[in-house]
Amino acid sequence: MDKASKWLVVTEKPSVAGDLAKALGGFEKKGDHYESPKYYITWAVGHLLELLEPEELDPKYKRWLLQDLPILPQEFQYKPKKGQTERLNHIKSLAKKSDVTGIINACDAGREGELIFREIYDYCGINKTFKRIWLQSMTPEAIRKEFQTLKSGHDYDNLGDAARCRAESDWLIGMNATRAVTKRLKTRNTKGVWSVGRVQTPTLALIAKRELDYLKHRPEPYFNLEGRFSTPTHEYSGLWYDPKFKKPQAADDDESIISREKEDRIFSQQKLDEILKNFNDNKSQAKASETRKESKEIAPQLFDLTLLQREANRKFGMPASRTLQAAQRLYEKHKLLTYPRTDSRYLPEDYVENVKNILKEYSAIPTEYSKACQKILKHGMLNKDRVFNNKHVSDHFAIIPTGQFPSEKLDGDDARIFDLVLKRFIAAFMPHAIWAKVERITFVGEQNFRTRVQDLQEPGWREVYGLDSEEESKLPKLNEKNPDALTPVQTEGVDPIQNATKPPPRYTEAKLLSLMEHCGKSVVDEEIAEVLKDKGIGTPATRADIIENLISKEYVSRYGKALRATSKGIRLVDVLSRIPIDILSKVDLTGEIEAGLRKMEKGQEKRSEFMQNMFDFTSTIVDKARSFEYDAIYKNDPPLGSCPVCKIGKVNEGFWGYKCSRAGNSKEVTPDQCSFIIWKEKNQRYIDRSVVEEVLQKQIVGPFEFSNSTGTSHYDEFLTISPQKGIIFCTEKGEAKESATGYDAVVLHEELLSETFLKMPGTVKVTEMAYLCEFGNLPTEAPEEINKPKRKSKKASSEDTEKKKKVTKPKKVKRLISRMPRILCGREMSLDDYKSFILTGSTPPISDFKSKKGRPFAAALHLKENGNFEFKFVSRKALLGEDTSENKPKKTAKKATSKAKVVKKSKKADSLSETEV
């Protein structure tokens, strides 16, 4: 290498650039790059470029017209992502330097890392040699070793082709399918886009199927039977079960069948009576036996992002997006965690010493974690084969703590996530937990009653979570001398317990993330199932965004901690299956594309062949969406019943509802037509076929679950038929109700505040929907002497004006009420938030609000004198501790003037009322 020449190293993120500079040594940081006698090192921030939208390729695509589809670009073009032009220009200026002889791609070791580099290389018009460094460990030794064995960038051309094809195929499917479906489904009364995507639509289909299973469920009563028994030393109870029970095999994973049948359920009164008779006839001859087994609970693996999101959702109810935001802050701002957007649960094999050093750091200062760390260092790290494995380290290794302590006290989400990761890191190297599992079977005649308990014998890794061994067993031994013997026991009684079947639960985000990660299990094709087995659909970095996108598109809504498909989401999945282009709602599509990409990476398939297949597939999708007829896609469905209005026609299903077969296609109803229709949505509930069939047959049905729009309140209602409105709420006797049961009026909590920001006492009330504060009496008209003077004639003297000012009028009073929704701009507000708002006049700045378009924004809420609130917007970057302005170069005078105009226009937007937002 020429002494005067240098290589430009491009990394995917700033932290990696810093690690490389530190490992190689001899660098000086100069603004947005590092420099040494041999290298420049600079960085991207993830993807700096994105594909052009259709209307940017050709203005004619601004109007969404079916005749313009499919859109099949012969060349895909890129543009800088918002805010990334300066970064691109900086990389370009370094690459064009005369002393730079070549470029080193040090982006992440994977398909997306390859794409990030090649996008930059091509867009900036760099025409210099490029090399590849493939880093799977970030220790200084591993970095230095890789720099000694640089590979040609062209060795990874197949990987680069696969990366481009993945991005371009997603563009083709998303842009064309979304436009085609939107044009066919959108009406004058519906707003918004019917968005379709390779990953988001199969994810929606999972939620929609579970929602339909939930809605179709009808509670069915059953009995459990609890027997009460005693020995000379203790009493215990056992639950009746049928030892001959066999779990039913449900076709097409029908969980309603699987969840109904259980070995301990008795569905008929006759069978219950037979069991009770047999029990009573033989209760004097009861005997029991038990087994006691030791069971190991293996120490948990380290977190990847998906597993961390699932655990945070399970433990704290945190949405996946909030978990990612907290982990990102802990990585970027606090420097307490390693890179969070990873799909690996392992560490590189050369990281053993790094781990020891991290444990030493946390053992040195007395904290709740230090004792466990000291034990590991003293007795050695266990479970190394479940932690260190190069084969399972992908672009990034598992999320672990860095060994640093917080420079400031963590609170909220940041504290919770740091605690989860640190405890999991420590637990991974500790002994297994040992449980003593006891199963006791009590025999009374032909009946069997089972008792199960488990005692923690050795806490092992569970010690980190505050669990200790139990001194006494929850169930003393049945027979001390002869544990295996059948031992007589005394029967004390038997109690039938009446229950009812429950629907399969709606998916929580934790469960959905798991399904997305392991969706290959539901695929029939073995090759596709194998491809999906490791990766699933989406990536750890995108799954949270996919869920949030489904919510912002109004396909899915949050329902407490669960997710439910909306009527819009269910209708989309339904119509795609009927057109039929249901491949868009199946994970098989991802499997097929991924299989092709893997072949391309191995050189077994050409980029041109793959893209031609994608062009053909896209054209087929568009043709089917363009040509289907609404009446035809429902023609094979049987009628749901006779029309209750005209008594002649049959009620058939359509896209928007269930209507009489004698209905016309226009708004005007002729004498030979019928206008009866039941819409598919009522009070945020999708009205499925089973409800319509029941109400047509029985006239009064229910109760069914309904809810408010935010899912914070739900209630049960009966339904009946209305000739004019289809179905309406009614009483159990069928008497019509004007509206659903109101839950806003139910006060769940009440608290008196003696002093508030408005200088008067207030009573804070919590309802299902909102937080309220009723303040003390407040004048509706202030005394005239402090009011603004009324407009006076020019002839009026100053003396007259003074007299007018001093005249006071009697005060009228009214009660002032402040109200704040419990779900505000996509964020769940806490009672502490609201009390701070009432006591101090504002909340602290909050960073995770979402606009109507799903965009995040940061703001504090300020209390106005009339009790309403307004948003005071703040920079999200400033809130996250990022540098926003001081180090940026000044603009030219002309641009500064333009900027000032923008600021002037947006000043008003710095403070908006709740009605405007």
Short mmCIF file of C-alpha atoms in Angstrom, two decimals, residues 13 47 179 196 204 246 520 614 630 705 758 899:
data_model
loop_
_atom_site.label_atom_id
_atom_site.label_comp_id
_atom_site.label_asym_id
_atom_site.label_seq_id
_atom_site.Cartn_x
_atom_site.Cartn_y
_atom_site.Cartn_z
CA LYS A 13 -23.66 2.75 12.70
CA HIS A 47 -30.46 2.74 5.50
CA ARG A 179 -53.25 0.41 -5.16
CA VAL A 196 -51.25 -4.69 1.58
CA LEU A 204 -53.01 -9.38 10.08
CA LYS A 246 -57.87 -38.49 24.61
CA GLY A 520 -43.05 -22.08 9.68
CA MET A 614 -41.81 -11.30 -9.28
CA TYR A 630 -68.49 -8.65 -5.69
CA GLU A 705 -69.28 -8.44 23.92
CA LEU A 758 -55.84 26.70 39.26
CA LYS A 899 -35.90 28.86 7.48
#
